Amino acid sequence: MGCAQTTAEPPFALTLRESNTERLYCLSGQAQHLGLMQGMTLSDARALRPDLITRPATPELDQQFLRALARWAGRYCPWVGVEGRDGLVLDVSGSTHLFGGESEMLADMRMRLTRAGIAARIGLADSRGAAWALAHFDEGVAAPGDPLPTLRPLPVAALRLDGPTCVALERLGLRTIGDLHDTPRAPLSRRFGNGVLMRLDQALGVQGEPLTPLPDPPRYGVRLTLPEPIGLSADVMAGLARLLDGLCDRLRAQDMGARVLQLTLRRVDQASQQVELRLARAMNDPAVILPLFERGVSAVEAGYGIDQLRLGAPRVEALPPAQIQSAIRQSEEEGVASLITKLGTRIGLENVQRFLPADSHIPERAHILAAAAFSEPAEKWPRPAALPPRPLRLFAPEPIGGRATGPGREPPPQFRWRGMRLERVHVEGPERLTPEWWLPSEAWQNGVRDYWRVETRQGRRLWMYHTPQNPGWFVQGEFA
Amino acid sequence: MSADFTAVYPLKRGRAHEVCGPGATYFAASCCNSSPKPSMWILPDWSHEALNPVGLAQYCDPTRILLAKAKTQVDLLAAAEEALRSGAMGLVICEIYEPLSLTHGRRLQLAAEAGRTTGLIVMPEGMGSNAAETRWHCTPLSGKAASGSAGNPLQSGPEKGLDSTRQRWDIIKNKSGTLASWVTDWDATSHRVIVVSKTGERSRAASAPLGLRADHG
């Protein structure tokens, strides 16, 4: 069912990379007829059928689609579960008569699926095991009460047994379910354990098997409707406090934390206003979240009054209860996170940043700036012992006049920088840095740089470089 | 006139201070050490003089610095007030580019008091407000210039080479003490600022930096 259907002439298959090999993951009917099999390596399949068309499989999307299909299947019965990677299991007991009987229901199902372009195999029986066997090996409806006559001719693999067990059973001459059923049970369970007989009993309905329906996805939204419209910020905050309590209870019950909160205020004239709060980290404590809303709520235009509040959490993250390390540290982290959120509402959450070290010898690439809300601080700042001191400020290289002098091609003894006439007293260098050839950059077009630390008589300590391949002097940083 | 350096540095907690001059970045970086809590550095997002954490690492731990970037002076100050008031930070450094009015300065002062957090405004010269607790002027000195202006040989060992971090720190406004100036240096072994020499005579000490400042324009 998860397989894309194709009506084109050449065989079609989806491939999936498993342990370094591309294998066929799902095949069209055409491809199956031509002798291709699931699990075959792609190169083998190509050797057999050079005209095979393949696309990479996306199991996550398949799962998403399967879940959508499960919701659709809710039209036939309330109990729908997912079976394996490409199946649905429906408990239709008591609902078939609504469609005029079992076979009519299957016909309706098949018709709708076909219209949607989905190829499906459907089996219906008293037990889950028998329905599985029918859906996978011989479509149809088993007679109510006794599925054995229908199941008899099916191979033992229809009992959901693993490969080695099937092979072992076939070696013993037990090829079909009928064979297995007619064999004395004691030797079977002595040889194969309880698994085989359990599957057989489950298929025949002797042993029950529960069906787990898909749980409803949790919804994080609460609403408050007011008999009289309100207009004061304090009133809105009071209403919001009630909503937050409800929402946070729900979040806490599922060990989740909200990352984005959306408050929708509906006014009497049906217009609505939204206040969005992006939190610096997942939170589910109403006392911490409430003050963060203050700025957003104060900016709301109440108009003729607000008569409905709705609070939703469109983005949630898992927030498992963590070991409390120390109360002080806990409250400190909480405080920093609240501060980041508060600043985020004013200047944007991505404008609160932190430094992360980066592995590069190019001074401007030796660190990166990451949004503090979406990154963890580095454990420790790496400090290579051999690295000469680096300036506190870096800026885009500013050219200065002057020519290299002396045997070591030292910086000019006097130069002008930012309108100041500076005189060098002491220099140290050069430190040659070569551009990273694997990352072309415009700033490094002039080739290698010889960096000098220059101390001026006027006190400024500058980081200058000379580009010998393309003579010129530049100031790129300041040490103080 | 002599003043005790340790009375004014590290900066008084729960107050807002100001620093200007060409060595202000170094001054701010050296202050980040004084609290176990993280520091926040608020700066205009269009500033082309980026902080370099590799350089900062000599004086403080860059992993404990948060940056906040804002567009306008109003946003910078609002962010600074929020950060000061929250009490989650040990030090809040705010770089401004327009003169600070008395109202704004006073608000920051109140926020610093409320959050028991130290505030430090890094600003161009002459833009401070009267509400500041202290105002510092930092001028880097070359090794020779320092010895020349002091007029007497330095007590602390041999002439330091290029890696010197020698600066003249003048305290040019002090609400609860006297004005003074010191020649300071960074001691890499003890990881703190030390006073190199006592510049007791204010008349002689003041003449040198003034001359330098005129040079800078």
mmCIF file of C-alpha atoms in Angstrom, chain A residues 95-446:
data_model
loop_
_atom_site.group_PDB
_atom_site.id
_atom_site.type_symbol
_atom_site.label_atom_id
_atom_site.label_comp_id
_atom_site.label_asym_id
_atom_site.label_seq_id
_atom_site.Cartn_x
_atom_site.Cartn_y
_atom_site.Cartn_z
ATOM 1 C CA SER A 95 -20.013 -1.969 11.520
ATOM 2 C CA THR A 96 -20.275 -4.062 8.340
ATOM 3 C CA HIS A 97 -24.054 -3.916 8.235
ATOM 4 C CA LEU A 98 -23.849 -0.169 7.781
ATOM 5 C CA PHE A 99 -22.409 -0.854 4.354
ATOM 6 C CA GLY A 100 -24.725 -3.700 3.495
ATOM 7 C CA GLY A 101 -22.494 -6.623 4.446
ATOM 8 C CA GLU A 102 -18.900 -7.693 4.461
ATOM 9 C CA SER A 103 -18.342 -8.126 0.759
ATOM 10 C CA GLU A 104 -20.129 -4.855 -0.032
ATOM 11 C CA MET A 105 -17.925 -3.073 2.442
ATOM 12 C CA LEU A 106 -14.808 -4.516 0.834
ATOM 13 C CA ALA A 107 -16.068 -3.563 -2.602
ATOM 14 C CA ASP A 108 -16.678 -0.019 -1.441
ATOM 15 C CA MET A 109 -13.232 0.116 0.126
ATOM 16 C CA ARG A 110 -11.591 -1.212 -2.995
ATOM 17 C CA MET A 111 -13.482 1.149 -5.233
ATOM 18 C CA ARG A 112 -12.472 4.214 -3.233
ATOM 19 C CA LEU A 113 -8.839 3.121 -2.945
ATOM 20 C CA THR A 114 -8.600 2.400 -6.662
ATOM 21 C CA ARG A 115 -10.066 5.789 -7.441
ATOM 22 C CA ALA A 116 -7.325 7.349 -5.318
ATOM 23 C CA GLY A 117 -4.709 5.389 -7.246
ATOM 24 C CA ILE A 118 -3.798 3.028 -4.435
ATOM 25 C CA ALA A 119 -3.317 -0.664 -5.073
ATOM 26 C CA ALA A 120 -4.434 -2.612 -2.020
ATOM 27 C CA ARG A 121 -4.900 -6.224 -1.039
ATOM 28 C CA ILE A 122 -7.704 -6.755 1.423
ATOM 29 C CA GLY A 123 -8.538 -9.770 3.540
ATOM 30 C CA LEU A 124 -11.334 -10.146 6.042
ATOM 31 C CA ALA A 125 -11.684 -12.859 8.652
ATOM 32 C CA ASP A 126 -12.737 -13.584 12.214
ATOM 33 C CA SER A 127 -9.221 -13.294 13.585
ATOM 34 C CA ARG A 128 -6.448 -10.863 12.946
ATOM 35 C CA GLY A 129 -4.061 -13.658 11.935
ATOM 36 C CA ALA A 130 -6.440 -15.080 9.338
ATOM 37 C CA ALA A 131 -7.125 -11.640 7.884
ATOM 38 C CA TRP A 132 -3.396 -11.039 7.603
ATOM 39 C CA ALA A 133 -2.906 -14.342 5.826
ATOM 40 C CA LEU A 134 -5.685 -13.575 3.361
ATOM 41 C CA ALA A 135 -4.493 -10.032 2.688
ATOM 42 C CA HIS A 136 -0.965 -11.220 1.974
ATOM 43 C CA PHE A 137 -1.555 -14.496 0.154
ATOM 44 C CA ASP A 138 -5.115 -14.876 -1.075
ATOM 45 C CA GLU A 139 -7.471 -11.969 -1.009
ATOM 46 C CA GLY A 140 -10.985 -12.581 0.094
ATOM 47 C CA VAL A 141 -13.372 -13.156 2.957
ATOM 48 C CA ALA A 142 -13.086 -16.145 5.257
ATOM 49 C CA ALA A 143 -16.328 -17.847 6.239
ATOM 50 C CA PRO A 144 -17.535 -16.646 9.595
ATOM 51 C CA GLY A 145 -16.973 -19.108 12.434
ATOM 52 C CA ASP A 146 -14.411 -21.355 10.807
ATOM 53 C CA PRO A 147 -11.554 -19.845 8.823
ATOM 54 C CA LEU A 148 -9.703 -23.179 8.469
ATOM 55 C CA PRO A 149 -11.125 -24.254 5.068
ATOM 56 C CA THR A 150 -10.071 -20.940 3.544
ATOM 57 C CA LEU A 151 -6.646 -20.977 5.161
ATOM 58 C CA ARG A 152 -5.841 -24.644 4.449
ATOM 59 C CA PRO A 153 -4.174 -24.197 1.037
ATOM 60 C CA LEU A 154 -2.102 -21.153 2.078
ATOM 61 C CA PRO A 155 1.661 -21.573 2.673
ATOM 62 C CA VAL A 156 2.971 -21.605 6.251
ATOM 63 C CA ALA A 157 4.525 -18.181 5.679
ATOM 64 C CA ALA A 158 0.965 -16.811 5.880
ATOM 65 C CA LEU A 159 1.123 -17.430 9.633
ATOM 66 C CA ARG A 160 3.501 -14.460 10.132
ATOM 67 C CA LEU A 161 6.428 -16.793 10.878
ATOM 68 C CA ASP A 162 10.018 -15.720 10.332
ATOM 69 C CA GLY A 163 12.039 -16.979 7.375
ATOM 70 C CA PRO A 164 14.162 -19.693 9.041
ATOM 71 C CA THR A 165 11.105 -21.270 10.723
ATOM 72 C CA CYS A 166 9.242 -21.375 7.392
ATOM 73 C CA VAL A 167 12.210 -23.036 5.710
ATOM 74 C CA ALA A 168 12.509 -25.589 8.548
ATOM 75 C CA LEU A 169 8.790 -26.404 8.348
ATOM 76 C CA GLU A 170 8.965 -26.814 4.599
ATOM 77 C CA ARG A 171 11.930 -29.155 4.979
ATOM 78 C CA LEU A 172 9.714 -31.315 7.165
ATOM 79 C CA GLY A 173 7.124 -31.393 4.387
ATOM 80 C CA LEU A 174 4.741 -29.045 6.170
ATOM 81 C CA ARG A 175 4.061 -26.694 3.287
ATOM 82 C CA THR A 176 0.594 -25.431 3.956
ATOM 83 C CA ILE A 177 -1.386 -24.358 6.956
ATOM 84 C CA GLY A 178 -3.543 -27.439 6.481
ATOM 85 C CA ASP A 179 -0.469 -29.679 6.808
ATOM 86 C CA LEU A 180 0.516 -27.876 9.970
ATOM 87 C CA HIS A 181 -2.935 -28.174 11.447
ATOM 88 C CA ASP A 182 -3.066 -31.916 10.826
ATOM 89 C CA THR A 183 0.304 -32.553 12.498
ATOM 90 C CA PRO A 184 0.294 -33.586 16.186
ATOM 91 C CA ARG A 185 0.964 -30.515 18.309
ATOM 92 C CA ALA A 186 3.328 -31.929 20.926
ATOM 93 C CA PRO A 187 6.288 -32.705 18.630
ATOM 94 C CA LEU A 188 5.829 -29.362 16.893
ATOM 95 C CA SER A 189 6.074 -27.368 20.088
ATOM 96 C CA ARG A 190 9.032 -29.529 21.205
ATOM 97 C CA ARG A 191 10.858 -28.723 18.022
ATOM 98 C CA PHE A 192 9.871 -25.129 17.324
ATOM 99 C CA GLY A 193 8.788 -23.829 20.685
ATOM 100 C CA ASN A 194 5.450 -22.196 21.293
ATOM 101 C CA GLY A 195 5.731 -19.586 18.554
ATOM 102 C CA VAL A 196 4.469 -21.650 15.642
ATOM 103 C CA LEU A 197 1.456 -23.038 17.461
ATOM 104 C CA MET A 198 0.610 -19.642 18.911
ATOM 105 C CA ARG A 199 0.506 -18.133 15.426
ATOM 106 C CA LEU A 200 -1.633 -21.035 14.222
ATOM 107 C CA ASP A 201 -4.071 -20.611 17.101
ATOM 108 C CA GLN A 202 -4.208 -16.885 16.530
ATOM 109 C CA ALA A 203 -5.045 -17.423 12.861
ATOM 110 C CA LEU A 204 -7.763 -19.912 13.710
ATOM 111 C CA GLY A 205 -9.214 -17.634 16.344
ATOM 112 C CA VAL A 206 -8.579 -20.038 19.204
ATOM 113 C CA GLN A 207 -6.267 -17.577 20.869
ATOM 114 C CA GLY A 208 -7.233 -13.941 21.043
ATOM 115 C CA GLU A 209 -5.068 -11.156 19.765
ATOM 116 C CA PRO A 210 -5.616 -7.535 20.679
ATOM 117 C CA LEU A 211 -5.703 -4.766 18.151
ATOM 118 C CA THR A 212 -4.102 -1.521 19.166
ATOM 119 C CA PRO A 213 -5.733 1.427 17.485
ATOM 120 C CA LEU A 214 -3.616 4.465 16.682
ATOM 121 C CA PRO A 215 -3.806 6.970 19.481
ATOM 122 C CA ASP A 216 -5.264 10.359 18.727
ATOM 123 C CA PRO A 217 -2.470 12.847 18.202
ATOM 124 C CA PRO A 218 -2.345 15.097 21.256
ATOM 125 C CA ARG A 219 -3.763 18.547 20.721
ATOM 126 C CA TYR A 220 -2.289 21.426 22.592
ATOM 127 C CA GLY A 221 -4.910 24.104 22.518
ATOM 128 C CA VAL A 222 -7.229 25.587 25.097
ATOM 129 C CA ARG A 223 -9.971 28.147 24.762
ATOM 130 C CA LEU A 224 -11.786 30.525 27.035
ATOM 131 C CA THR A 225 -15.032 32.168 25.974
ATOM 132 C CA LEU A 226 -16.225 35.109 27.978
ATOM 133 C CA PRO A 227 -19.840 36.178 28.587
ATOM 134 C CA GLU A 228 -18.853 39.854 28.530
ATOM 135 C CA PRO A 229 -16.067 41.393 26.466
ATOM 136 C CA ILE A 230 -12.924 42.525 28.295
ATOM 137 C CA GLY A 231 -10.441 45.207 27.377
ATOM 138 C CA LEU A 232 -7.882 45.677 30.117
ATOM 139 C CA SER A 233 -4.441 44.108 29.849
ATOM 140 C CA ALA A 234 -4.716 42.833 33.408
ATOM 141 C CA ASP A 235 -7.956 41.023 32.552
ATOM 142 C CA VAL A 236 -6.432 39.435 29.498
ATOM 143 C CA MET A 237 -3.440 38.328 31.557
ATOM 144 C CA ALA A 238 -5.767 36.824 34.163
ATOM 145 C CA GLY A 239 -7.606 34.879 31.468
ATOM 146 C CA LEU A 240 -4.318 33.854 29.960
ATOM 147 C CA ALA A 241 -3.143 32.576 33.340
ATOM 148 C CA ARG A 242 -6.127 30.205 33.460
ATOM 149 C CA LEU A 243 -5.505 29.001 29.930
ATOM 150 C CA LEU A 244 -1.812 28.488 30.637
ATOM 151 C CA ASP A 245 -2.574 26.352 33.671
ATOM 152 C CA GLY A 246 -4.710 24.047 31.557
ATOM 153 C CA LEU A 247 -2.252 23.883 28.697
ATOM 154 C CA CYS A 248 0.764 23.305 30.919
ATOM 155 C CA ASP A 249 -1.033 20.520 32.793
ATOM 156 C CA ARG A 250 -1.574 18.784 29.488
ATOM 157 C CA LEU A 251 2.020 19.368 28.412
ATOM 158 C CA ARG A 252 3.381 18.104 31.712
ATOM 159 C CA ALA A 253 1.231 14.981 31.601
ATOM 160 C CA GLN A 254 2.932 14.047 28.350
ATOM 161 C CA ASP A 255 6.423 15.253 29.295
ATOM 162 C CA MET A 256 6.343 17.890 26.626
ATOM 163 C CA GLY A 257 7.339 21.523 26.616
ATOM 164 C CA ALA A 258 6.099 24.306 24.375
ATOM 165 C CA ARG A 259 8.551 26.016 22.084
ATOM 166 C CA VAL A 260 6.131 28.349 20.345
ATOM 167 C CA LEU A 261 2.903 29.628 21.903
ATOM 168 C CA GLN A 262 0.179 31.383 20.020
ATOM 169 C CA LEU A 263 -2.473 33.433 21.744
ATOM 170 C CA THR A 264 -5.452 34.350 19.590
ATOM 171 C CA LEU A 265 -7.722 37.068 20.925
ATOM 172 C CA ARG A 266 -11.096 37.295 19.229
ATOM 173 C CA ARG A 267 -12.801 40.624 19.460
ATOM 174 C CA VAL A 268 -16.499 41.337 19.564
ATOM 175 C CA ASP A 269 -16.414 42.530 15.973
ATOM 176 C CA GLN A 270 -15.078 39.093 14.954
ATOM 177 C CA ALA A 271 -11.630 40.431 14.147
ATOM 178 C CA SER A 272 -8.907 38.501 15.842
ATOM 179 C CA GLN A 273 -5.394 39.365 16.921
ATOM 180 C CA GLN A 274 -2.513 37.041 17.487
ATOM 181 C CA VAL A 275 0.308 37.188 19.959
ATOM 182 C CA GLU A 276 3.095 34.789 19.204
ATOM 183 C CA LEU A 277 5.693 33.895 21.791
ATOM 184 C CA ARG A 278 8.801 32.025 20.751
ATOM 185 C CA LEU A 279 10.472 30.544 23.777
ATOM 186 C CA ALA A 280 14.207 30.179 24.156
ATOM 187 C CA ARG A 281 13.793 26.585 25.220
ATOM 188 C CA ALA A 282 10.977 24.118 25.789
ATOM 189 C CA MET A 283 8.991 25.164 28.854
ATOM 190 C CA ASN A 284 5.908 23.933 30.667
ATOM 191 C CA ASP A 285 5.858 26.037 33.802
ATOM 192 C CA PRO A 286 2.966 28.537 33.726
ATOM 193 C CA ALA A 287 4.613 30.804 36.302
ATOM 194 C CA VAL A 288 7.633 31.271 34.057
ATOM 195 C CA ILE A 289 5.749 31.631 30.793
ATOM 196 C CA LEU A 290 3.077 34.099 31.923
ATOM 197 C CA PRO A 291 5.342 37.132 32.467
ATOM 198 C CA LEU A 292 6.902 36.565 29.058
ATOM 199 C CA PHE A 293 3.550 37.320 27.438
ATOM 200 C CA GLU A 294 3.290 40.780 29.008
ATOM 201 C CA ARG A 295 4.947 42.688 26.204
ATOM 202 C CA GLY A 296 2.922 40.970 23.487
ATOM 203 C CA VAL A 297 -0.393 41.405 25.278
ATOM 204 C CA SER A 298 0.208 45.088 25.989
ATOM 205 C CA ALA A 299 0.569 45.701 22.239
ATOM 206 C CA VAL A 300 -2.855 44.227 21.451
ATOM 207 C CA GLU A 301 -5.575 46.566 20.225
ATOM 208 C CA ALA A 302 -8.684 45.571 22.157
ATOM 209 C CA GLY A 303 -11.182 47.632 20.129
ATOM 210 C CA TYR A 304 -14.732 47.011 21.366
ATOM 211 C CA GLY A 305 -13.540 44.263 23.674
ATOM 212 C CA ILE A 306 -12.282 40.706 23.548
ATOM 213 C CA ASP A 307 -14.695 37.850 24.128
ATOM 214 C CA GLN A 308 -12.640 34.785 23.351
ATOM 215 C CA LEU A 309 -9.084 33.730 24.125
ATOM 216 C CA ARG A 310 -7.462 30.763 22.527
ATOM 217 C CA LEU A 311 -4.017 29.532 23.437
ATOM 218 C CA GLY A 312 -2.267 26.959 21.303
ATOM 219 C CA ALA A 313 1.196 25.455 21.174
ATOM 220 C CA PRO A 314 1.956 24.900 17.487
ATOM 221 C CA ARG A 315 5.466 23.684 18.268
ATOM 222 C CA VAL A 316 6.233 21.397 21.167
ATOM 223 C CA GLU A 317 9.346 19.481 22.110
ATOM 224 C CA ALA A 318 9.928 16.566 24.410
ATOM 225 C CA LEU A 319 10.847 17.826 27.871
ATOM 226 C CA PRO A 320 11.509 14.787 30.007
ATOM 227 C CA PRO A 321 11.793 15.403 33.738
ATOM 228 C CA ALA A 322 15.481 15.868 34.490
ATOM 229 C CA GLN A 323 17.464 15.209 37.579
ATOM 230 C CA ILE A 324 17.642 18.368 39.628
ATOM 231 C CA GLN A 325 21.338 19.154 39.901
ATOM 232 C CA SER A 326 21.164 22.036 42.253
ATOM 233 C CA ALA A 327 18.400 24.483 42.943
ATOM 234 C CA ILE A 328 20.683 27.453 42.340
ATOM 235 C CA ARG A 329 21.931 26.239 38.995
ATOM 236 C CA GLN A 330 18.423 25.279 37.948
ATOM 237 C CA SER A 331 17.034 28.729 38.673
ATOM 238 C CA GLU A 332 20.029 30.306 36.953
ATOM 239 C CA GLU A 333 19.392 28.399 33.725
ATOM 240 C CA GLU A 334 15.720 29.202 33.979
ATOM 241 C CA GLY A 335 16.580 32.866 34.387
ATOM 242 C CA VAL A 336 18.843 32.924 31.344
ATOM 243 C CA ALA A 337 16.216 31.186 29.207
ATOM 244 C CA SER A 338 13.498 33.632 30.275
ATOM 245 C CA LEU A 339 15.805 36.533 29.547
ATOM 246 C CA ILE A 340 16.568 35.225 26.064
ATOM 247 C CA THR A 341 12.838 34.847 25.406
ATOM 248 C CA LYS A 342 12.120 38.359 26.643
ATOM 249 C CA LEU A 343 14.861 39.862 24.522
ATOM 250 C CA GLY A 344 13.630 37.723 21.643
ATOM 251 C CA THR A 345 10.227 39.386 21.692
ATOM 252 C CA ARG A 346 11.922 42.730 21.282
ATOM 253 C CA ILE A 347 14.925 42.209 19.008
ATOM 254 C CA GLY A 348 14.147 38.772 17.541
ATOM 255 C CA LEU A 349 15.127 35.423 18.968
ATOM 256 C CA GLU A 350 17.837 34.890 16.367
ATOM 257 C CA ASN A 351 19.594 38.108 17.403
ATOM 258 C CA VAL A 352 20.541 36.695 20.779
ATOM 259 C CA GLN A 353 23.622 34.733 19.939
ATOM 260 C CA ARG A 354 26.570 32.943 21.386
ATOM 261 C CA PHE A 355 30.060 32.136 20.183
ATOM 262 C CA LEU A 356 30.888 28.604 19.126
ATOM 263 C CA PRO A 357 34.426 27.611 18.246
ATOM 264 C CA ALA A 358 35.118 26.577 14.684
ATOM 265 C CA ASP A 359 38.089 24.695 13.366
ATOM 266 C CA SER A 360 39.891 27.093 11.071
ATOM 267 C CA HIS A 361 43.152 29.022 11.095
ATOM 268 C CA ILE A 362 41.551 31.932 9.248
ATOM 269 C CA PRO A 363 40.929 34.505 11.982
ATOM 270 C CA GLU A 364 37.450 35.517 10.859
ATOM 271 C CA ARG A 365 36.381 31.890 10.490
ATOM 272 C CA ALA A 366 37.712 30.610 13.812
ATOM 273 C CA HIS A 367 34.334 31.102 15.421
ATOM 274 C CA ILE A 368 30.716 31.021 14.418
ATOM 275 C CA LEU A 369 27.756 32.858 15.842
ATOM 276 C CA ALA A 370 24.764 30.677 16.645
ATOM 277 C CA ALA A 371 21.355 31.690 17.945
ATOM 278 C CA ALA A 372 21.502 31.074 21.672
ATOM 279 C CA ALA A 373 17.984 29.644 21.777
ATOM 280 C CA PHE A 374 18.822 26.893 19.327
ATOM 281 C CA SER A 375 22.314 25.884 20.404
ATOM 282 C CA GLU A 376 24.151 24.582 23.394
ATOM 283 C CA PRO A 377 27.198 26.428 24.697
ATOM 284 C CA ALA A 378 30.563 24.904 23.924
ATOM 285 C CA GLU A 379 32.091 22.948 26.781
ATOM 286 C CA LYS A 380 35.346 24.814 26.708
ATOM 287 C CA TRP A 381 36.963 27.288 24.389
ATOM 288 C CA PRO A 382 39.900 25.583 22.671
ATOM 289 C CA ARG A 383 43.157 27.413 23.282
ATOM 290 C CA PRO A 384 45.994 26.170 21.112
ATOM 291 C CA ALA A 385 49.231 26.792 22.967
ATOM 292 C CA ALA A 386 51.194 27.854 19.910
ATOM 293 C CA LEU A 387 48.691 30.425 18.727
ATOM 294 C CA PRO A 388 50.048 33.977 18.916
ATOM 295 C CA PRO A 389 47.689 36.473 20.578
ATOM 296 C CA ARG A 390 44.652 37.477 18.583
ATOM 297 C CA PRO A 391 42.985 40.897 18.604
ATOM 298 C CA LEU A 392 39.818 41.618 20.569
ATOM 299 C CA ARG A 393 38.146 43.311 17.644
ATOM 300 C CA LEU A 394 38.172 42.199 14.057
ATOM 301 C CA PHE A 395 36.973 44.318 11.190
ATOM 302 C CA ALA A 396 37.010 44.287 7.440
ATOM 303 C CA PRO A 397 40.595 44.972 6.297
ATOM 304 C CA GLU A 398 41.275 48.717 6.043
ATOM 305 C CA PRO A 399 44.049 49.597 3.605
ATOM 306 C CA ILE A 400 46.798 51.989 4.678
ATOM 307 C CA GLY A 401 49.467 53.625 2.622
ATOM 308 C CA GLY A 402 53.099 52.711 3.001
ATOM 309 C CA ARG A 403 55.610 50.231 1.817
ATOM 310 C CA ALA A 404 57.300 47.302 3.474
ATOM 311 C CA THR A 405 60.726 48.210 4.691
ATOM 312 C CA GLY A 406 63.776 46.554 6.044
ATOM 313 C CA PRO A 407 65.088 43.059 5.626
ATOM 314 C CA GLY A 408 62.060 41.406 7.286
ATOM 315 C CA ARG A 409 59.629 43.426 5.177
ATOM 316 C CA GLU A 410 58.476 45.153 8.288
ATOM 317 C CA PRO A 411 55.470 47.462 8.555
ATOM 318 C CA PRO A 412 55.980 51.090 7.562
ATOM 319 C CA PRO A 413 57.478 53.182 10.370
ATOM 320 C CA GLN A 414 54.800 55.825 10.014
ATOM 321 C CA PHE A 415 51.334 55.492 8.588
ATOM 322 C CA ARG A 416 47.871 56.967 8.720
ATOM 323 C CA TRP A 417 44.897 54.942 9.902
ATOM 324 C CA ARG A 418 41.396 56.316 10.454
ATOM 325 C CA GLY A 419 42.703 59.864 10.238
ATOM 326 C CA MET A 420 45.360 59.278 12.887
ATOM 327 C CA ARG A 421 49.041 59.598 12.261
ATOM 328 C CA LEU A 422 50.636 56.636 13.966
ATOM 329 C CA GLU A 423 54.233 55.741 14.524
ATOM 330 C CA ARG A 424 55.302 52.210 15.140
ATOM 331 C CA VAL A 425 57.432 51.486 18.158
ATOM 332 C CA HIS A 426 57.562 47.775 18.254
ATOM 333 C CA VAL A 427 56.523 45.071 15.866
ATOM 334 C CA GLU A 428 56.289 41.355 16.139
ATOM 335 C CA GLY A 429 55.864 38.960 13.276
ATOM 336 C CA PRO A 430 55.402 37.948 10.660
ATOM 337 C CA GLU A 431 52.885 35.183 11.057
ATOM 338 C CA ARG A 432 52.054 33.843 7.646
ATOM 339 C CA LEU A 433 48.505 32.656 7.044
ATOM 340 C CA THR A 434 47.560 31.061 3.778
ATOM 341 C CA PRO A 435 44.030 31.122 2.442
ATOM 342 C CA GLU A 436 41.916 28.012 2.739
ATOM 343 C CA TRP A 437 41.990 26.846 -0.864
ATOM 344 C CA TRP A 438 38.973 24.617 -0.301
ATOM 345 C CA LEU A 439 36.772 27.553 0.643
ATOM 346 C CA PRO A 440 37.239 30.330 -1.879
ATOM 347 C CA SER A 441 36.708 33.757 -0.382
ATOM 348 C CA GLU A 442 36.812 37.214 -1.917
ATOM 349 C CA ALA A 443 38.596 38.708 1.059
ATOM 350 C CA TRP A 444 41.536 36.387 0.528
ATOM 351 C CA GLN A 445 41.925 37.053 -3.174
ATOM 352 C CA ASN A 446 45.216 38.832 -2.580
#
